[in-house]
CSV table of C-alpha atoms in Angstrom, one decimal:
chain,number,residue,atom,x,y,z
A,30,MET,CA,27.4,91.4,136.7
A,31,GLN,CA,31.1,91.2,137.3
A,32,LYS,CA,32.8,92.1,140.6
A,33,LEU,CA,36.3,92.4,141.9
A,34,VAL,CA,37.3,90.5,145.1
A,35,ILE,CA,40.4,91.8,146.8
A,36,HIS,CA,42.3,90.5,149.9
A,37,GLY,CA,44.3,93.4,151.1
A,38,GLY,CA,47.6,93.8,153.0
A,39,ASN,CA,50.3,93.0,150.4
A,40,PRO,CA,52.7,95.8,149.5
A,41,LEU,CA,52.7,96.2,145.7
A,42,CYS,CA,56.1,95.5,144.2
A,43,GLY,CA,57.3,94.9,140.6
A,44,GLU,CA,57.4,96.2,137.0
A,45,ILE,CA,54.5,96.8,134.6
A,46,SER,CA,53.9,98.7,131.4
A,47,ILE,CA,51.6,101.7,131.1
A,48,SER,CA,48.9,101.5,128.4
A,49,GLY,CA,48.0,104.2,125.8
A,50,ALA,CA,45.9,107.0,127.1
A,51,LYS,CA,42.1,106.7,126.7
A,52,ASN,CA,41.6,110.4,126.7
A,53,ALA,CA,44.1,110.7,123.8
A,54,ALA,CA,43.0,107.7,121.8
A,55,LEU,CA,39.3,108.8,121.6
A,56,PRO,CA,39.9,112.2,119.9
A,57,ALA,CA,42.6,110.5,117.7
A,58,LEU,CA,40.0,108.0,116.5
A,59,CYS,CA,37.6,110.9,115.7
A,60,ALA,CA,40.3,112.6,113.7
A,61,SER,CA,39.8,109.8,111.1
A,62,LEU,CA,36.6,111.6,110.1
A,63,LEU,CA,38.6,114.6,108.8
A,64,THR,CA,40.1,112.7,105.8
A,65,ASN,CA,39.3,110.2,103.1
A,66,ASP,CA,42.7,108.7,103.5
A,67,THR,CA,43.7,106.0,106.0
A,68,LEU,CA,44.7,107.0,109.6
A,69,LYS,CA,47.0,104.4,111.3
A,70,LEU,CA,47.0,104.5,115.1
A,71,ARG,CA,49.2,102.6,117.5
A,72,ASN,CA,49.3,102.1,121.3
A,73,ILE,CA,45.5,102.1,121.5
A,74,PRO,CA,44.3,100.8,124.9
A,75,ASP,CA,41.8,97.9,124.9
A,76,LEU,CA,39.0,99.6,126.8
A,77,LYS,CA,35.2,99.7,126.8
A,78,ASP,CA,35.1,103.4,125.8
A,79,VAL,CA,37.5,102.7,122.9
A,80,THR,CA,35.3,99.8,121.7
A,81,THR,CA,32.2,102.0,122.0
A,82,MET,CA,33.9,104.7,119.9
A,83,MET,CA,35.0,102.2,117.3
A,84,ASN,CA,31.4,100.8,117.1
A,85,LEU,CA,30.1,104.4,116.7
A,86,LEU,CA,32.5,105.1,113.9
A,87,LYS,CA,31.7,101.8,112.2
A,88,GLN,CA,27.9,102.5,112.2
A,89,MET,CA,28.7,105.8,110.5
A,90,GLY,CA,30.5,103.9,107.7
A,91,VAL,CA,34.1,104.2,108.8
A,92,THR,CA,36.2,101.1,107.9
A,93,ILE,CA,38.4,99.9,110.8
A,94,LEU,CA,41.0,97.2,110.3
A,95,THR,CA,42.7,95.7,113.4
A,96,ASN,CA,45.4,93.0,113.3
A,97,ASP,CA,46.4,93.8,116.9
A,98,PRO,CA,44.1,95.3,119.6
A,99,SER,CA,46.6,98.1,120.1
A,100,GLU,CA,46.9,99.0,116.4
A,101,MET,CA,44.2,100.0,113.9
A,102,GLU,CA,43.7,101.5,110.5
A,103,LEU,CA,40.7,103.8,110.0
A,104,SER,CA,39.2,105.1,106.7
A,105,ALA,CA,36.2,107.4,106.4
A,106,ALA,CA,36.3,107.4,102.6
A,107,HIS,CA,32.8,105.8,102.4
A,108,LEU,CA,31.1,107.4,105.4
A,109,THR,CA,27.3,107.3,104.8
A,110,ASN,CA,25.7,108.1,108.1
A,111,PRO,CA,26.8,111.2,110.0
A,112,THR,CA,24.7,110.3,113.0
A,113,ALA,CA,25.6,109.4,116.6
A,114,PRO,CA,22.5,107.7,118.1
A,115,TYR,CA,21.7,107.9,121.8
A,116,GLU,CA,22.0,104.1,122.2
A,117,MET,CA,25.7,104.3,121.3
A,118,VAL,CA,26.7,107.4,123.2
A,119,LYS,CA,24.7,107.3,126.4
A,120,THR,CA,27.5,105.8,128.3
A,121,MET,CA,30.3,107.9,126.8
A,122,ARG,CA,30.6,111.7,126.9
A,123,ALA,CA,33.5,111.7,124.5
A,124,ALA,CA,31.2,110.8,121.7
A,125,ILE,CA,30.6,114.6,121.3
A,126,LEU,CA,34.1,114.6,119.7
A,127,VAL,CA,32.7,113.4,116.4
A,128,LEU,CA,30.7,116.7,116.0
A,129,GLY,CA,33.5,119.0,114.9
A,130,PRO,CA,35.2,116.6,112.4
A,131,LEU,CA,31.9,115.6,110.8
A,132,LEU,CA,30.7,119.1,110.4
A,133,ALA,CA,34.1,120.3,109.0
A,134,HIS,CA,34.5,117.4,106.5
A,135,LYS,CA,31.0,116.3,105.7
A,136,GLY,CA,29.0,119.5,106.3
A,137,GLU,CA,26.5,117.8,108.6
A,138,ALA,CA,26.2,116.0,111.9
A,139,ILE,CA,23.4,114.7,114.1
A,140,ILE,CA,24.7,113.9,117.6
A,141,SER,CA,22.9,112.7,120.7
A,142,LEU,CA,23.7,114.8,123.7
A,143,PRO,CA,26.3,112.6,125.5
A,144,GLY,CA,26.3,110.6,128.7
A,145,GLY,CA,29.2,109.3,130.7
A,146,CYS,CA,30.0,109.3,134.5
A,147,ALA,CA,27.5,111.0,136.8
A,148,ILE,CA,30.1,113.2,138.4
A,149,GLY,CA,28.4,116.6,137.6
A,150,LEU,CA,27.4,118.9,134.8
A,151,ARG,CA,29.6,118.9,131.8
A,152,PRO,CA,27.8,121.1,129.3
A,153,VAL,CA,28.5,121.1,125.6
A,154,ASP,CA,27.6,124.7,125.1
A,155,GLN,CA,31.2,125.7,124.5
A,156,HIS,CA,31.4,123.3,121.6
A,157,ILE,CA,28.2,124.6,120.1
A,158,LYS,CA,29.0,128.3,120.7
A,159,GLY,CA,32.4,127.9,119.0
A,160,LEU,CA,31.0,126.1,115.9
A,161,GLN,CA,28.3,128.6,115.5
A,162,ALA,CA,30.9,131.4,115.6
A,163,MET,CA,32.6,129.5,112.7
A,164,GLY,CA,29.3,129.7,110.7
A,165,ALA,CA,27.5,126.4,111.6
A,166,GLU,CA,23.7,126.3,111.9
A,167,ILE,CA,22.9,124.3,115.0
A,168,LYS,CA,19.6,123.3,116.6
A,169,ILE,CA,18.9,121.0,119.6
A,170,GLU,CA,15.8,118.9,119.2
A,171,HIS,CA,14.6,115.9,121.1
A,172,GLY,CA,18.0,115.4,122.8
A,173,TYR,CA,20.0,115.6,119.6
A,174,ILE,CA,22.3,118.3,118.2
A,175,HIS,CA,21.5,119.0,114.5
A,176,ALA,CA,24.4,120.8,112.9
A,177,LYS,CA,25.0,121.9,109.3
A,178,ALA,CA,27.6,124.0,107.5
A,179,THR,CA,28.5,124.5,103.9
A,180,LYS,CA,32.0,125.6,104.8
A,181,LEU,CA,33.2,126.6,108.3
A,182,VAL,CA,35.1,129.9,108.5
A,183,GLY,CA,38.0,130.7,110.8
A,184,THR,CA,37.4,133.2,113.6
A,185,ARG,CA,38.5,134.2,117.1
A,186,ILE,CA,36.8,132.1,119.8
A,187,VAL,CA,37.1,132.9,123.5
A,188,MET,CA,35.9,129.9,125.6
A,189,ASP,CA,34.0,130.9,128.8
A,190,ILE,CA,35.4,127.9,130.7
A,191,VAL,CA,38.4,125.7,130.1
A,192,THR,CA,37.2,122.5,128.4
A,193,VAL,CA,39.3,119.7,127.1
A,194,THR,CA,36.8,118.1,124.7
A,195,GLY,CA,35.6,121.6,123.6
A,196,THR,CA,39.2,122.6,122.7
A,197,GLU,CA,39.7,119.3,120.9
A,198,ASN,CA,36.4,119.6,118.9
A,199,LEU,CA,37.0,123.1,117.8
A,200,MET,CA,40.7,122.5,117.0
A,201,MET,CA,39.7,119.5,114.7
A,202,ALA,CA,36.9,121.6,113.0
A,203,ALA,CA,39.2,124.5,112.4
A,204,CYS,CA,41.7,122.4,110.5
A,205,LEU,CA,39.4,122.4,107.5
A,206,ALA,CA,37.8,125.8,108.0
A,207,SER,CA,38.6,128.8,105.7
A,208,GLY,CA,41.2,131.1,107.2
A,209,LEU,CA,42.6,131.5,110.7
A,210,THR,CA,41.0,130.3,113.9
A,211,ILE,CA,42.2,131.5,117.3
A,212,LEU,CA,41.1,129.5,120.3
A,213,GLU,CA,41.6,131.5,123.5
A,214,ASN,CA,41.3,130.1,127.1
A,215,ALA,CA,42.1,126.7,125.5
A,216,ALA,CA,42.8,123.7,127.6
A,217,ARG,CA,46.5,122.9,128.0
A,218,GLU,CA,46.3,119.1,128.8
A,219,PRO,CA,49.0,116.8,127.3
A,220,GLU,CA,46.1,115.1,125.4
A,221,ILE,CA,45.6,118.3,123.5
A,222,ILE,CA,49.2,118.3,122.5
A,223,ASP,CA,49.0,114.6,121.4
A,224,LEU,CA,45.9,115.3,119.2
A,225,ALA,CA,47.6,118.4,117.7
A,226,GLN,CA,50.7,116.3,116.8
A,227,CYS,CA,48.4,113.7,115.1
A,228,LEU,CA,46.6,116.5,113.1
A,229,ILE,CA,49.9,118.1,112.1
A,230,LYS,CA,51.1,114.8,110.7
A,231,MET,CA,47.8,114.7,108.7
A,232,GLY,CA,48.7,118.1,107.2
A,233,ALA,CA,47.1,120.5,109.6
A,234,ASN,CA,48.6,123.9,110.4
A,235,ILE,CA,48.4,124.3,114.3
A,236,GLU,CA,50.5,126.4,116.7
A,237,GLY,CA,50.3,126.9,120.4
A,238,ALA,CA,48.9,123.5,121.5
A,239,GLY,CA,49.7,123.1,125.2
A,240,THR,CA,49.2,126.9,125.8
A,241,ASP,CA,46.0,128.7,126.4
A,242,VAL,CA,46.0,130.2,122.9
A,243,ILE,CA,45.9,127.9,119.9
A,244,THR,CA,46.0,129.1,116.3
A,245,ILE,CA,44.9,127.0,113.4
A,246,GLN,CA,45.3,128.0,109.8
A,247,GLY,CA,42.7,126.0,107.8
A,248,VAL,CA,43.8,123.8,104.9
A,249,GLU,CA,41.8,122.4,102.0
A,250,ALA,CA,42.3,118.8,102.9
A,251,LEU,CA,44.0,116.5,105.4
A,252,HIS,CA,45.7,113.2,104.5
A,253,GLY,CA,46.5,110.0,106.4
A,254,CYS,CA,49.4,109.3,108.7
A,255,MET,CA,50.8,107.0,111.4
A,256,HIS,CA,50.4,108.2,115.0
A,257,ASP,CA,51.4,106.6,118.4
A,258,VAL,CA,49.0,107.5,121.2
A,259,MET,CA,50.7,108.9,124.3
A,260,PRO,CA,50.9,106.9,127.5
A,261,ASP,CA,48.0,107.2,130.0
A,262,ARG,CA,49.0,109.7,132.7
A,263,ILE,CA,46.0,108.9,134.9
A,264,GLU,CA,46.7,105.2,134.8
A,265,THR,CA,50.3,106.1,135.7
A,266,GLY,CA,49.2,108.2,138.6
A,267,THR,CA,46.8,105.6,139.8
A,268,PHE,CA,49.5,102.9,140.1
A,269,LEU,CA,52.0,105.3,141.7
A,270,THR,CA,49.3,106.2,144.3
A,271,ALA,CA,48.4,102.6,144.9
A,272,VAL,CA,52.1,101.7,145.5
A,273,THR,CA,52.6,104.7,147.8
A,274,ALA,CA,49.5,103.7,149.9
A,275,SER,CA,50.7,100.1,150.2
A,276,SER,CA,54.3,101.1,151.0
A,277,GLY,CA,55.7,99.2,148.0
A,278,GLU,CA,58.0,99.7,145.0
A,279,ILE,CA,57.2,99.9,141.3
A,280,HIS,CA,58.9,100.4,138.0
A,281,LEU,CA,56.6,101.7,135.3
A,282,LYS,CA,57.7,101.2,131.7
A,283,GLY,CA,56.4,103.5,129.0
A,284,ALA,CA,55.4,106.2,131.5
A,285,ARG,CA,56.2,109.9,131.3
A,286,ALA,CA,56.9,111.9,134.4
A,287,ASP,CA,56.8,115.3,132.6
A,288,MET,CA,53.0,115.0,132.3
A,289,LEU,CA,52.5,114.4,136.0
A,290,ASP,CA,54.4,117.1,137.8
A,291,ALA,CA,51.5,118.0,140.2
A,292,VAL,CA,50.8,114.4,141.1
A,293,ILE,CA,54.5,113.5,141.5
A,294,ASP,CA,55.0,116.5,143.8
A,295,LYS,CA,52.2,115.4,146.1
A,296,LEU,CA,53.5,111.8,146.1
A,297,GLN,CA,56.9,113.0,147.1
A,298,GLU,CA,55.3,115.2,149.8
A,299,ALA,CA,53.6,112.0,151.1
A,300,GLY,CA,57.1,110.4,151.4
A,301,ALA,CA,57.6,108.5,148.1
A,302,ILE,CA,61.1,108.4,146.5
A,303,ILE,CA,60.6,108.9,142.7
A,304,ASN,CA,63.2,108.7,139.9
A,305,SER,CA,62.4,109.0,136.2
A,306,GLU,CA,63.8,109.2,132.7
A,307,GLU,CA,62.0,109.8,129.4
A,308,ASN,CA,60.0,106.6,129.2
A,309,TRP,CA,60.0,105.2,132.8
A,310,ILE,CA,59.2,106.1,136.4
A,311,HIS,CA,60.5,104.3,139.5
A,312,LEU,CA,58.8,104.8,142.9
A,313,THR,CA,59.9,103.5,146.3
A,314,MET,CA,57.9,103.9,149.4
A,315,ASN,CA,59.6,102.5,152.5
A,316,LYS,CA,57.5,104.1,155.2
A,317,PRO,CA,53.8,104.9,156.0
A,318,PRO,CA,52.5,107.8,153.9
A,319,LYS,CA,52.0,111.3,155.3
A,320,SER,CA,48.8,113.2,154.6
A,321,VAL,CA,48.8,115.7,151.7
A,322,SER,CA,46.2,118.4,151.1
A,323,LEU,CA,45.4,119.3,147.5
A,324,ARG,CA,43.1,121.4,145.3
A,325,THR,CA,42.0,120.2,141.8
A,326,ALA,CA,42.3,122.6,138.9
A,327,PRO,CA,42.8,122.5,135.1
A,328,TYR,CA,46.2,121.3,133.9
A,329,PRO,CA,49.0,121.8,134.8
A,330,ALA,CA,47.5,121.9,138.3
A,331,PHE,CA,46.4,118.8,140.2
A,332,PRO,CA,44.0,116.7,138.0
A,333,THR,CA,40.5,116.1,139.1
A,334,ASP,CA,40.9,112.5,137.7
A,335,MET,CA,43.4,111.8,140.5
A,336,GLN,CA,41.4,113.3,143.4
A,337,ALA,CA,39.6,110.0,144.4
A,338,GLN,CA,42.8,108.0,144.4
A,339,PHE,CA,44.4,110.5,146.7
A,340,MET,CA,41.4,110.4,148.9
A,341,THR,CA,42.1,106.8,149.6
A,342,LEU,CA,45.8,107.5,150.1
A,343,ASN,CA,45.0,110.1,152.7
A,344,SER,CA,42.6,107.7,154.4
A,345,VAL,CA,45.6,105.6,155.5
A,346,ALA,CA,48.1,108.3,155.9
A,347,ASN,CA,49.5,109.9,159.0
A,348,GLY,CA,47.7,113.2,159.7
A,349,THR,CA,44.8,115.2,158.3
A,350,ALA,CA,44.3,116.3,154.7
A,351,ILE,CA,42.0,118.8,153.1
A,352,ILE,CA,40.9,118.0,149.6
A,353,THR,CA,39.1,120.7,147.5
A,354,GLU,CA,37.4,119.8,144.3
A,355,THR,CA,36.9,122.7,141.9
A,356,ILE,CA,36.1,121.0,138.6
A,357,PHE,CA,33.0,118.9,139.1
A,358,GLU,CA,30.3,119.5,141.7
A,359,ASN,CA,29.4,115.9,142.3
A,360,ARG,CA,32.7,114.2,142.5
A,361,PHE,CA,32.7,113.0,146.1
A,362,MET,CA,30.4,110.0,145.6
A,363,HIS,CA,33.3,107.6,146.6
A,364,VAL,CA,33.3,109.1,150.1
A,365,GLN,CA,30.3,107.2,151.3
A,366,GLU,CA,31.9,103.9,150.0
A,367,LEU,CA,35.2,104.7,151.7
A,368,ARG,CA,33.3,105.3,154.9
A,369,ARG,CA,31.9,101.8,154.6
A,370,MET,CA,35.5,100.7,154.9
A,371,ASN,CA,35.9,102.8,158.1
A,372,ALA,CA,37.6,105.8,156.5
A,373,GLU,CA,37.2,109.0,158.5
A,374,ILE,CA,36.1,111.6,155.9
A,375,THR,CA,33.9,114.7,156.4
A,376,VAL,CA,32.5,116.6,153.5
A,377,GLU,CA,31.7,120.3,153.6
A,378,GLY,CA,30.5,121.6,150.2
A,379,ASN,CA,33.3,121.0,147.7
A,380,THR,CA,35.8,120.2,150.4
A,381,ALA,CA,36.6,116.9,152.1
A,382,ILE,CA,38.5,116.6,155.4
A,383,VAL,CA,40.3,113.3,155.7
A,384,HIS,CA,41.7,112.0,159.0
A,385,GLY,CA,44.1,109.2,158.3
A,386,ILE,CA,43.8,105.9,160.2
A,387,PRO,CA,46.3,102.9,160.3
A,388,LYS,CA,44.1,100.4,158.4
A,389,LEU,CA,40.8,100.4,156.4
A,390,ASP,CA,38.4,97.5,156.8
A,391,GLY,CA,37.4,95.3,153.9
A,392,ALA,CA,33.8,95.6,152.9
A,393,ASN,CA,31.3,95.3,150.1
A,394,VAL,CA,31.4,98.6,148.1
A,395,MET,CA,30.0,99.9,144.9
A,396,ALA,CA,31.8,101.9,142.1
A,397,THR,CA,29.9,105.1,141.2
A,398,ASP,CA,32.2,106.4,138.4
A,399,LEU,CA,35.5,105.6,136.6
A,400,ARG,CA,38.0,107.2,139.0
A,401,ALA,CA,35.9,106.4,142.1
A,402,SER,CA,36.2,102.8,141.1
A,403,ALA,CA,40.0,103.1,141.1
A,404,SER,CA,40.0,104.6,144.5
A,405,LEU,CA,38.0,101.7,145.8
A,406,VAL,CA,40.5,99.2,144.3
A,407,ILE,CA,43.3,101.0,146.1
A,408,ALA,CA,41.3,100.9,149.3
A,409,GLY,CA,40.8,97.2,148.9
A,410,LEU,CA,44.5,96.7,148.4
A,411,VAL,CA,45.4,98.3,151.7
A,412,ALA,CA,42.5,97.2,153.8
A,413,GLN,CA,42.3,94.4,156.3
A,414,GLY,CA,40.3,91.4,155.1
A,415,GLU,CA,38.1,91.0,151.9
A,416,THR,CA,36.7,93.8,149.8
A,417,VAL,CA,34.2,93.2,147.1
A,418,ILE,CA,33.7,95.9,144.5
A,419,ASP,CA,30.4,96.0,142.5
A,420,ARG,CA,29.7,97.8,139.2
A,421,ILE,CA,33.2,97.5,137.9
A,422,TYR,CA,32.1,98.2,134.4
A,423,HIS,CA,33.0,101.8,135.3
A,424,LEU,CA,36.6,100.6,135.9
A,425,ASP,CA,36.7,98.9,132.5
A,426,ARG,CA,36.0,102.2,130.8
A,427,GLY,CA,39.4,103.6,131.7
A,428,TYR,CA,41.9,100.9,132.9
A,429,GLU,CA,43.2,98.2,130.7
A,430,ARG,CA,43.6,94.7,132.4
A,431,ILE,CA,44.0,96.4,135.8
A,432,GLU,CA,43.6,93.3,137.9
A,433,GLN,CA,46.2,91.4,135.7
A,434,LYS,CA,48.7,94.2,136.2
A,435,LEU,CA,48.0,94.3,140.0
A,436,VAL,CA,48.4,90.5,140.3
A,437,HIS,CA,51.8,91.0,138.6
A,438,LEU,CA,52.6,93.4,141.4
A,439,GLY,CA,51.7,90.8,144.1
A,440,ALA,CA,48.1,91.8,144.7
A,441,ARG,CA,45.5,89.2,145.7
A,442,ILE,CA,42.7,90.3,143.4
A,443,ALA,CA,40.3,88.4,141.1
A,444,ARG,CA,37.3,89.1,138.8
A,445,ILE,CA,34.2,87.1,139.4
A,446,ASN,CA,30.7,86.9,137.9
């Protein structure tokens, strides 16, 4: 099993490029199931979850051509097996995104209930409820969702909770439904907008993506297109947070500040100086960070996917911060690992109280989920001595070549077997 070894203490300084967004690439890959034509995607990140999704689509019969790891052409013209088996989706919750497109285009889907990070309950009942409202017959047997529909019919769907993948699944399904579908209490994340832009290029009729009400007028068929996946806002935020914690300076190419307002506001509150244009962000941190309290909530509020990274930042900041997690009930698993590095963190329910100290101590730690692993990398970068991070397969699910990018910024970090 691979590990990361980090010798901390170096300020991170330099310039790197931000990769395509995992959480935009995965639904875009699934959009290929909506047409018999070829969908061309660019700026695809080279990540474990992307490879898993590609393998899942291939076993269904989707043809995928890749000349460059960041570009691919997908064709579902000869799809033969509308099944997502447990063995292929147990590590990746996003596999549920094949349900809506398969049902809308092929009339049938058999999908294993998904896995992913163990950060809390993430039920798929909103997906099922919405598809049933559109006329699908759905049963859950032996851990699998069995769905059938001769033709989905547009309707009004009010989601009980805000769900990103639920919004994406129902939006894709509605593209080929008869009539008008209205999604209320829809997720507003930039990844929703990116998927909508891809679907519109394919011939879909969608309005309101990025608001809490999305309307989709169904069409008879979709066609192929070329689509560039948006940059990864969580990777962007992770590097900005790491540089802030290490009191360094960074220029991020291909990054978009307009998708990170809540994160950038908190980094500036911590003392960072940030400038940006349409496709770059520059951050300078020339003093120790100040503690910043935060509360996670659905976009455009502070993202739950940045909570762990800010936990580390606050661990070495001046002052005391209160962090409240409102999205997932089990997303403080990184706390006990940070405590191994001498962090002073107290947890009370869904709230963590973080007392900043001058330096963390290097230690052997274990990644428990994707974003927790990023928080431990940041901790290792600012700690005294050597930090060894185990179970970094979590990290490889969402960060492309992270240690290579960090080395380019002056970090002393290496991957070992």
